[in-house]
């Protein structure tokens, strides 16, 4: 069964077009290209015409209204590097333009098994020329610097002159929208074009960022073919084709590759465009690297990369197989989400996974806790190498996190930035930014989870333990004893509708875990004789470890005796509850309609906060407390954050509320495909995509990996016949298949696996499988 | 005894010069002129060359780093309106310049009885010409639009050509210092010069503010005299004088009045400069008004205004007499503070009293709670008409406060802005700005105190009760019941080192008082048949008043059983104490050296917070609780705020710690004269000046005016022989004289006064006095 997303755009309209720019974006973790129309959009339409390199940034000013001590006054921003996607078509002198003429059919397709997007348009020009236009795009996983386009024109009722202008526009700006705090407010000239050269049907431009001083190079080359009945008629560049570099009327540096050919009915004109991007973070000589990669790509040709793409994706889907039987649309939605994670995630440790991946400029290409808490679990289970690379990115920024901690007045430890590209804090409003100290324990959690899943002690010795220790130190420097309890004051939990609070339940759970694991990792390293280097580097003493253990043991986890729930923080329950039912629909998301100070004064949650803690730190409370809390918070959570519903789904599943778990999963699975948050045009919601995966694996299947090993406790959602997924645990590849009341687990590769299935402890050898029926409830 | 401030500037240096620009500024509540050197300062010196009109503002952008909902993104700023103080002197071709030649003597004087400043310099030029230069400046209290300068040159060892260039520079900018959050970060062109005309020895320029669209006019005229042995030799403009309007080399619009005269030894050249400022807030035709005022001033001449100034000040000092016998320097310091309050305070209800008065651009000319809590008490007791005008300013901005409340999400009530010129919130960082809701109860407190002192029920009926009711409504909409208590969450108290807390003791006390008085005022108006208009306008119901009374009665005032003190807020005591003794001296003020989030996490106070509540709401706690709290907070208060020491003084006096009261008073009294906060160069600290007055009247003398009437319980500070002050109570003028263990109270004007002196209740008729000896402690 093909993993495909297909959208018919019956009416040509602005809103769906902006959405499709995101949904049909192409990326490979290194570069990303929005799915913009090659010919452009009508004047005045909202369009974000962008092409990005992961981790490639400029630094822009971010003036503070009042600049208090150590406030952040500049930020990194992902740079729109070039417009290589513009190709203009003329047929017998008439420009191809969907707002003119007649659209006979207009489909957009994302093929996730072959790794391309396709526009397939049948159009009749105002002058009556019917033609089919098919444009295939691909960001190559084989060659990360390469993006390809294949533009195919088929006359349907005429023979005549067809002209294509393939543009290379070097001067571009970032998108801006001053009305939305989640987007850049100003459009700055981040990139200065240094040079552009053309020749031999190729163009190559070099740009330099204004403040960060990085360089990038964009190179384009072309093949042109005319085929008749699938026979290639002409392969070389037609004689009347030309490429020229020019300054456009508004002073932009751009080049245009011009193809003019007479095409008859039953023939096709095919333009293959090879686009290469390189940057100075990865390449010493960006121009040389780009020229070489372009040369290689032109030589190998499109079919080579198409085949490589298919093979890469076959491996990918095989590793992370996830099949839902009985709900085709969910099956496709889940595949879409996993595919987007693959498109978004860093393929080297110079970068990470942005909140919007490489699909748009929302949140300015910044990396948040989203990576560790929502996206890494997918990679830890399906691609440990990528997971390790993403954690290495954080390790490489540890010194910057130490600096950040100093800026905040800490004497010890490291505080990871709330939002960043290179590891420097880029959050302009600290109460719901930098004050979210939980990012420290989130990153520590991901290290621990990686270790528990892979058993990779080398990574812990080299990098992981240092992260966990330095974040643990930050908690020691942040918290203090108040009576018998260790308390943490003035931090912000995940829920940004309540900021700067004392003893946020989520934060304290995380700090407690972080501290305990700092001690545990040191013990493990000591026991295996691997502790020397780290102990010396960090000057860890036994006494320090004792203090960490004690703080962990005595951490205050707020509990309200009367309600029998965990308050989100010390004073949450003394505030009035926000009446969500009485809030007009148009006032959501609340953050766009209420001053933060107003929100802070109510019991109202943007997202799962305490509920997320119940998933991550589930042994801290009894099932009864978690159930009561869940119901309590559910009634006051708006899910204005895209990170919320997946967590409510996971925890509902955990607490036996299977229908609720499935319902929240549905919200999560189709968030971008259905544009339920109404801002997918600015980019996909990568964290939710990871969360959607977790809702199945950790939610429905009840997967847990902790110090006691691996366990599952699955159930089958209503309406599904069965679902099946693979995961890698300590080097072995497992397959889990869940049917009604029955689960089959097999070990496809690797050594024997000990696993708990519901209440059954079992060992499975490679090639074996076990099957259990669920006779009792799993909680 | 002359009230005079004299400073010898032995060395000519940048730091003291910047300080003297403030200390010797001239103002009359309408206009203010920094005490800058007429000839300018050496290149590169820090100088704030300003001239201001109270309430005259422009609007400038204040971009937020992240613009959340209803964040403030523009602010009003006091505008530097012109440079009329520049006068350049040349003697036989040599320019007068203190950095060249030899300073033989260099004194600056502020005469507070005659109301002028004087520079008195004896200088020898590099070429050996000795001369005396005396420059007298005056901001006229008689004619508020008028500022005068008298520039007097006396050759001491030569006869020769003396040249004066009197400048009228219309193009000026505001001062800026991007490094200090208390000053403007950017220098903007707030004022556009529209026109400048010259003729008949006069110049007149009109400017318009860039964004607020206000107009102002500056007009200058001159008289020139040469006197010999005090005989006027020549009165008219010398023939070789000229005035011309020009564009200077850097494009500035300016005019220059040029005087050239041959002056012999024993003669003096005198230039009288009459400067008039008008603005479109007060005058429909600013140019006409300025021309008329200038014409009148030139006709009446300097001596007329000098005499009027003397008479005005004689009345002022008579009304607010405050004499300290036995400590001349304190006596002078207190007089200086009172004089600065007079110079700073609005003379009409278009404006108020800025944090720095009209003496500098610190805090951008904004009005804060400083006015009501620290400055108004002085005027309520000594000049009720001015007090009523200042309260009327707030009343006139009530609609804007209602709008502000809406921006913060409130459904009812009015929230006064934390900092403003016209009543619009101008605070860029809300956690230590807008979140200081206590400004509402502070303004209400001032209304109540004005009423208790004057008995002016007309004002309450017309304006006061509406303020108190609308602020009370805000508390009802902000707070909520948590169990049996009414609580107020997420506000910031006066202490900005702890922000966004729950149940700030100061705030809750204020809200409780505010609510109770809303009810009480309505009752008083009902009983006197004056409630109709207000009840109809505000639709006040009995039920609403009941709810207010109940909230007041059940207001939570945090109390810690274990320590027996009032915690500053709910969670203050669970934070670690900041070790002030171990903090390096150069790290003060802390706000310039620590990120706010760090400060918030400690028990450390910028200023008196709970301690201030003990002064304002002293019946809420027992003496023992207040004493313990005082000691507790004293140990963790940095007094980084200029508003702190005066309050610690008042409350120390109240609690019987007389030496401490006196010591804090000393800090307060000489803050600006001794530049103890090291930023007097940016302007005086008006609130502290009012606080210094209170430290005597409410502190040493123990004055209280409340529903039980007026009472005093004075003591004599160590080293003083006696002190005497006057105050007005319910129309009568009282004089209080305190000697060691003895107090004399007399009624100088008005009807009989009932007063409690220590434990004695007595009635004093006009012309009578009573005297008591203090046999017991007054507490």
Coordinates of C-alpha atoms in Angstrom, one line a residue, chain B residues 15 17-23 34 46 48 175 177 180 183 359-362 672 675 678-685:
Chain B
X15 CA 31.4 64.4 37.4
X17 CA 29.5 69.4 36.6
X18 CA 26.9 66.7 35.6
X19 CA 25.7 66.7 39.2
X20 CA 25.4 70.5 39.4
X21 CA 23.4 70.5 36.2
X22 CA 20.7 68.8 38.4
X23 CA 21.3 70.5 41.7
X34 CA 19.0 72.1 33.7
X46 CA 28.6 63.8 29.8
X48 CA 22.3 66.6 29.6
X175 CA 19.6 62.7 26.1
X177 CA 22.2 56.3 27.6
X180 CA 21.1 52.3 31.9
X183 CA 17.2 56.4 30.9
X359 CA 15.5 68.6 36.6
X360 CA 16.5 65.9 34.2
X361 CA 15.4 63.2 31.9
X362 CA 15.8 60.2 34.2
X672 CA 20.8 64.4 46.1
X675 CA 24.6 62.3 45.4
X678 CA 25.3 58.3 42.3
X679 CA 22.7 59.2 39.7
X680 CA 21.5 62.7 40.7
X681 CA 23.1 63.8 37.5
X682 CA 20.0 62.4 35.8
X683 CA 17.7 64.4 38.0
X684 CA 16.6 64.8 41.6
X685 CA 14.7 62.1 43.5

